[in-house]
mmCIF file of C-alpha atoms in Angstrom:
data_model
loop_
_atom_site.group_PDB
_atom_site.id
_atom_site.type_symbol
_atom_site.label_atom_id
_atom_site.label_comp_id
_atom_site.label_asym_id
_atom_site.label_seq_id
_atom_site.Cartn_x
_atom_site.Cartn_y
_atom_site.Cartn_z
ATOM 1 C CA UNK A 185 -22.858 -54.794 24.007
ATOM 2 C CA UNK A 186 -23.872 -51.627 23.327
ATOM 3 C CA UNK A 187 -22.915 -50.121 19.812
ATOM 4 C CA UNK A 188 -20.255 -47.039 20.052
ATOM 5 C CA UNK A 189 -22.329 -43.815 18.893
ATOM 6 C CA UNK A 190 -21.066 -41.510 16.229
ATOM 7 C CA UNK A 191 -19.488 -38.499 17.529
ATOM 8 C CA UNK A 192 -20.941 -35.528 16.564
ATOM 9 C CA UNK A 193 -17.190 -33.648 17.348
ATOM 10 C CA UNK A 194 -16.897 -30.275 15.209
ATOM 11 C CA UNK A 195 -13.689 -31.778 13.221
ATOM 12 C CA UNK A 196 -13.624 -29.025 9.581
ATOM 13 C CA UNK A 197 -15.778 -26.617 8.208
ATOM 14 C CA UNK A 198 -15.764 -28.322 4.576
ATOM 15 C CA UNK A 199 -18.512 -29.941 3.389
ATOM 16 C CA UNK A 200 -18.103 -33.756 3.745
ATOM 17 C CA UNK A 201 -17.325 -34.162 -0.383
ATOM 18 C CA UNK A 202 -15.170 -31.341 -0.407
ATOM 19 C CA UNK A 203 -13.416 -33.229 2.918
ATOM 20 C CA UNK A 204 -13.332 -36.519 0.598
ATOM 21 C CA UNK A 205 -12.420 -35.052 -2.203
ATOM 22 C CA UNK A 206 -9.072 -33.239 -0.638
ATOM 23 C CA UNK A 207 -8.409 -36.304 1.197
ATOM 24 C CA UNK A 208 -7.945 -38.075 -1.750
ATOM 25 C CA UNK A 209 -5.912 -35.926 -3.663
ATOM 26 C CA UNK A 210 -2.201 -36.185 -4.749
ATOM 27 C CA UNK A 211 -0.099 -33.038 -4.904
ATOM 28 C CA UNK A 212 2.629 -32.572 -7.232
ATOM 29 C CA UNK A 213 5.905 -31.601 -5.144
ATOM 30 C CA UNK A 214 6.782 -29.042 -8.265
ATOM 31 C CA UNK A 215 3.514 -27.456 -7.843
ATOM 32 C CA UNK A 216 3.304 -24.289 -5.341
ATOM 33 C CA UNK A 217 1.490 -26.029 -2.722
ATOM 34 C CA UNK A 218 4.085 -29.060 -2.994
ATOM 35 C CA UNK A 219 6.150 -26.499 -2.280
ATOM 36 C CA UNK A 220 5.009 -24.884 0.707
ATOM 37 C CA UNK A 221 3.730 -27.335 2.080
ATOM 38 C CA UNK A 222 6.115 -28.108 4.937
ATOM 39 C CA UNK A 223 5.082 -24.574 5.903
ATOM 40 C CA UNK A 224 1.613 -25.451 6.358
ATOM 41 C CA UNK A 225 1.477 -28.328 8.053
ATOM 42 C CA UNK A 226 -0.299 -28.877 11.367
ATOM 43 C CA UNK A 227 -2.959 -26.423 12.552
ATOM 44 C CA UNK A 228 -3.930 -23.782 9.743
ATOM 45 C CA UNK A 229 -6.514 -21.223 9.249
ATOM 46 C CA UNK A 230 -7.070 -19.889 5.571
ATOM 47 C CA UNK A 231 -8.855 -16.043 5.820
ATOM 48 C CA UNK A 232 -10.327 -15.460 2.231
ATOM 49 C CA UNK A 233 -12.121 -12.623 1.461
ATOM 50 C CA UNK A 234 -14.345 -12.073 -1.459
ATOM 51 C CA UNK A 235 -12.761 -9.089 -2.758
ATOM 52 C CA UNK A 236 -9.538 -7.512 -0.887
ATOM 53 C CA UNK A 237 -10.388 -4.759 0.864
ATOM 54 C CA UNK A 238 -7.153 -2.796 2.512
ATOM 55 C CA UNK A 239 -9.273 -1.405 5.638
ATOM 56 C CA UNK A 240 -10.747 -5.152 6.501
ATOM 57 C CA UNK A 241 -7.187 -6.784 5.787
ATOM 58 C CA UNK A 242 -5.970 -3.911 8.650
ATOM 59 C CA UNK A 243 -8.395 -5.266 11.173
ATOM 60 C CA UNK A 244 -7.613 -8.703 10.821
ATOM 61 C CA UNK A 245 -3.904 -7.957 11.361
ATOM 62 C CA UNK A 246 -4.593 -6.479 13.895
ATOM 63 C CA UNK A 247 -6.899 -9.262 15.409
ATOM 64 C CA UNK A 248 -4.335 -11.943 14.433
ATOM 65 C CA UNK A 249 -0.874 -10.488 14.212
ATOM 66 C CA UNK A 250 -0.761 -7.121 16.277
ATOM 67 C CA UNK A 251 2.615 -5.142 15.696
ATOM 68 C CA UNK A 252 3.145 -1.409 16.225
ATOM 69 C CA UNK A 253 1.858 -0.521 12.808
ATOM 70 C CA UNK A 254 -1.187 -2.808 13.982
ATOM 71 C CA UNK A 255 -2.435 -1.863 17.068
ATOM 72 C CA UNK A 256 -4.129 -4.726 19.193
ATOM 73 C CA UNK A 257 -7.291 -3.896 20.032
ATOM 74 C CA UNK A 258 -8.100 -1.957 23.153
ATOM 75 C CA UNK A 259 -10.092 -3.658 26.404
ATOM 76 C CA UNK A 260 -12.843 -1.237 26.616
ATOM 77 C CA UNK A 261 -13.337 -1.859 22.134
ATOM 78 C CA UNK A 262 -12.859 -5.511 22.968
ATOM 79 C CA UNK A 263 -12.602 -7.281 26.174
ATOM 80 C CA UNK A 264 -12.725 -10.839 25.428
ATOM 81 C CA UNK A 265 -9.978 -10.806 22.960
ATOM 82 C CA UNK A 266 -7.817 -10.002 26.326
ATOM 83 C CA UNK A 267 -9.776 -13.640 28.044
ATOM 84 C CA UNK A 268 -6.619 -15.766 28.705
ATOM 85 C CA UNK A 269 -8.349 -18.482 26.110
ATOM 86 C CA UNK A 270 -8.582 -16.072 23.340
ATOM 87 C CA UNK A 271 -4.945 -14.978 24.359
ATOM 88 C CA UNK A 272 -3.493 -18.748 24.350
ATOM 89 C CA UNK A 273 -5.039 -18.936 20.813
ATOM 90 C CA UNK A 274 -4.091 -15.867 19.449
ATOM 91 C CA UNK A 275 -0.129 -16.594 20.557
ATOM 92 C CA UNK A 276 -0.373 -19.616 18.874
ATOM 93 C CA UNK A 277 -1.083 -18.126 15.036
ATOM 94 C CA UNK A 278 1.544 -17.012 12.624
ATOM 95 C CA UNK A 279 0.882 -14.864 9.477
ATOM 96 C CA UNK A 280 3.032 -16.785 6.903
ATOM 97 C CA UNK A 281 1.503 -14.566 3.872
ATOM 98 C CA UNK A 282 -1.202 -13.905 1.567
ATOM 99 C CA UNK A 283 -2.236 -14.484 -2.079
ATOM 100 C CA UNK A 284 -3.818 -10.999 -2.872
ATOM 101 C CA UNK A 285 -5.444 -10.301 -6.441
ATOM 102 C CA UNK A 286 -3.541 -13.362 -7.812
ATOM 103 C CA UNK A 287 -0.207 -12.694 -6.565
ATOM 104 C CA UNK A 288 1.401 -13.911 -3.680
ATOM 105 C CA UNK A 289 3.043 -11.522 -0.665
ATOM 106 C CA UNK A 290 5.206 -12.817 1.717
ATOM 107 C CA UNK A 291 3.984 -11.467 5.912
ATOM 108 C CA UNK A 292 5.590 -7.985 5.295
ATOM 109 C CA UNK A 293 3.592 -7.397 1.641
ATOM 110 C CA UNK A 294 0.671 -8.646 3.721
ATOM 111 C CA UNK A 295 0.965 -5.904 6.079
ATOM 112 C CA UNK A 296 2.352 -3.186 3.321
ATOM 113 C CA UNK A 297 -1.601 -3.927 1.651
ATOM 114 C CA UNK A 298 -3.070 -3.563 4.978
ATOM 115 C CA UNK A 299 -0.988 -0.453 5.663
ATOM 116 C CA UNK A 300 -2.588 1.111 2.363
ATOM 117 C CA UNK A 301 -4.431 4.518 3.822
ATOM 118 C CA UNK A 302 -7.999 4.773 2.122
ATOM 119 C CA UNK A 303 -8.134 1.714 0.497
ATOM 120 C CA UNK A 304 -7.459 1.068 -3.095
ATOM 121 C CA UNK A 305 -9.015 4.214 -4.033
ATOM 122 C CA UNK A 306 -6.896 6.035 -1.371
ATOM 123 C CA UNK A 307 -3.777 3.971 -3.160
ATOM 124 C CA UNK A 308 -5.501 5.496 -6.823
ATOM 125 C CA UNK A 309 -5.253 8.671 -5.317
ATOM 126 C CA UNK A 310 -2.063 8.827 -4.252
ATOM 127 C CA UNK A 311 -1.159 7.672 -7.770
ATOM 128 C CA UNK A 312 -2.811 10.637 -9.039
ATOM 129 C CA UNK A 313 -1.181 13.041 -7.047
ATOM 130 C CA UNK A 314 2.004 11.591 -7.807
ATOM 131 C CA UNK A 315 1.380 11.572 -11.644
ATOM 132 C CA UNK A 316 0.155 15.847 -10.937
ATOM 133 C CA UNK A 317 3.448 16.635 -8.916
ATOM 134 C CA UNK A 318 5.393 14.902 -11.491
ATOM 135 C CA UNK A 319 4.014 17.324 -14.594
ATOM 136 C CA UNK A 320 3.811 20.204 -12.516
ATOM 137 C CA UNK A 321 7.669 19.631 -11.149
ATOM 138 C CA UNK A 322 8.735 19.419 -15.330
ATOM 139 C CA UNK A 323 6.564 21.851 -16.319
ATOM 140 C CA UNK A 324 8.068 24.326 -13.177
ATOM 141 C CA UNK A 325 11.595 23.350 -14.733
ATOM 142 C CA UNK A 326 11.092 23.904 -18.155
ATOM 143 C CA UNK A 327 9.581 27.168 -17.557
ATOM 144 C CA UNK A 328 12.354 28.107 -15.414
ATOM 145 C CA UNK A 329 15.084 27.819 -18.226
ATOM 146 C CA UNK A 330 12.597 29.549 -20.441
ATOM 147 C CA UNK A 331 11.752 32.948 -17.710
ATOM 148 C CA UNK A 332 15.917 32.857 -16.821
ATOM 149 C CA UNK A 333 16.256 33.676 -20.202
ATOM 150 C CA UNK A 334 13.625 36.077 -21.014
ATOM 151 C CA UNK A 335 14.811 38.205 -17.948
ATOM 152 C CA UNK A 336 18.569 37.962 -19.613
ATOM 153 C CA UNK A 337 17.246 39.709 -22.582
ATOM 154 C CA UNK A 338 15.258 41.627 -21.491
ATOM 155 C CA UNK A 339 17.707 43.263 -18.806
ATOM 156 C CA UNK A 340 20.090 43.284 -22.268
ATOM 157 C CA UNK A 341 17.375 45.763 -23.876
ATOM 158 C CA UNK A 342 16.573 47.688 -21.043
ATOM 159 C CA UNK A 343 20.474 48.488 -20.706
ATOM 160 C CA UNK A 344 20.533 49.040 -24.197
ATOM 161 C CA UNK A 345 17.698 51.502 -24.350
ATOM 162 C CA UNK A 346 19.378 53.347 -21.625
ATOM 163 C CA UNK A 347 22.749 53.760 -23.164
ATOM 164 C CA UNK A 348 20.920 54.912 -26.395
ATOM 165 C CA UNK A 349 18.700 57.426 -24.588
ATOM 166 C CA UNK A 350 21.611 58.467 -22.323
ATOM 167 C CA UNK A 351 23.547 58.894 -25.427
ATOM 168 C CA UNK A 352 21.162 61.188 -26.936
ATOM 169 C CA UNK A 353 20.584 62.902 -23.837
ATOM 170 C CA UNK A 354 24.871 64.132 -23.886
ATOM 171 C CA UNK A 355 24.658 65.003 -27.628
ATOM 172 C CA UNK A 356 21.613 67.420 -26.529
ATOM 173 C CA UNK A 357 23.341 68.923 -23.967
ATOM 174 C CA UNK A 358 26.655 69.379 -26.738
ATOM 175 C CA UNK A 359 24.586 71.150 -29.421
ATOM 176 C CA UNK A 360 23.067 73.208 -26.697
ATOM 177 C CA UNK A 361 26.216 74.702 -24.859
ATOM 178 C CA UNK A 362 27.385 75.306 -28.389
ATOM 179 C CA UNK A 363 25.167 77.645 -29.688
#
């Protein structure tokens, strides 16, 4: 008989300790994965990224999970993702969430970082301006108080300097029609 040959079928992309090795291991249900992991169960695809980038994260959602905010893209940028085999696959994929810089965001915070315009440094700016509006909005009202009552007094003196120079004014015009 002839021996049955070893398939060479594409099965994971880990290497084959790293498939052993997570094979093998027990998860404790109190742990986050033992907690999510009725979630993940089945079919999964982990996207990791070395460092986040916003712009990259906006691509992919829009690759993987199109929505309004997300734009799939169009046939003439991309024809093949429109191929009914892409299409069956793409259907099939559901953005459950994201850990991002340690912290974990649920499928909306996914798309709020991916919605970030410029980047981090566009989210630094914005931070910025915020901060500059902010002192220049107290500053503004501060000063206000400060001007409203600089105009009271001096529209005080001014009528005051006007009754005491009118008043002089009628005493001249007295000690003139009296001589």
């Amino acid at each position: 008989m002839m021996e049955a040959e070893k398939s060479n079928t594409y099965t994971h992309d880990l290497s084959k300790t790293a498939y052993e090795s997570i094979k093998e291991a027990t998860v404790d249900e109190s742990s986050t994965y033992g907690q999510i992991n009725p979630l993940i169960t089945g079919p999964v695809a982990a996207l990791t990224f070395p460092s986040v980038s916003p712009a990259h994260l906006a691509v992919v959602l829009k690759v993987l999970s199109p929505s309004p905010a997300f734009p799939a893209p169009t046939r003439k940028k991309n024809p093949g993702y429109y191929d009914p085999a892409a299409q069956s696959g793409i259907h099939k994929l559901l953005l459950v969430g994201g850990r991002i810089e340690g912290k974990a965001f649920d499928h909306e915070g996914v798309k709020w970082v991916g919605g970030i315009e410029g980047g981090l440094d566009g989210l630094r700016a914005q931070l910025v301006s915020l901060l500059q509006h902010a002192g220049l909005g107290l500053t503004t009202a501060l000063e206000g108080h400060g001007k409203g009552l600089w105009l009271a007094l001096e529209g005080r003196r001014t009528q005051l300097e006007e009754e005491s120079n009118g008043g002089k004014k009628e005493g001249e015009a007295e000690n003139g029609s009296s001589v």
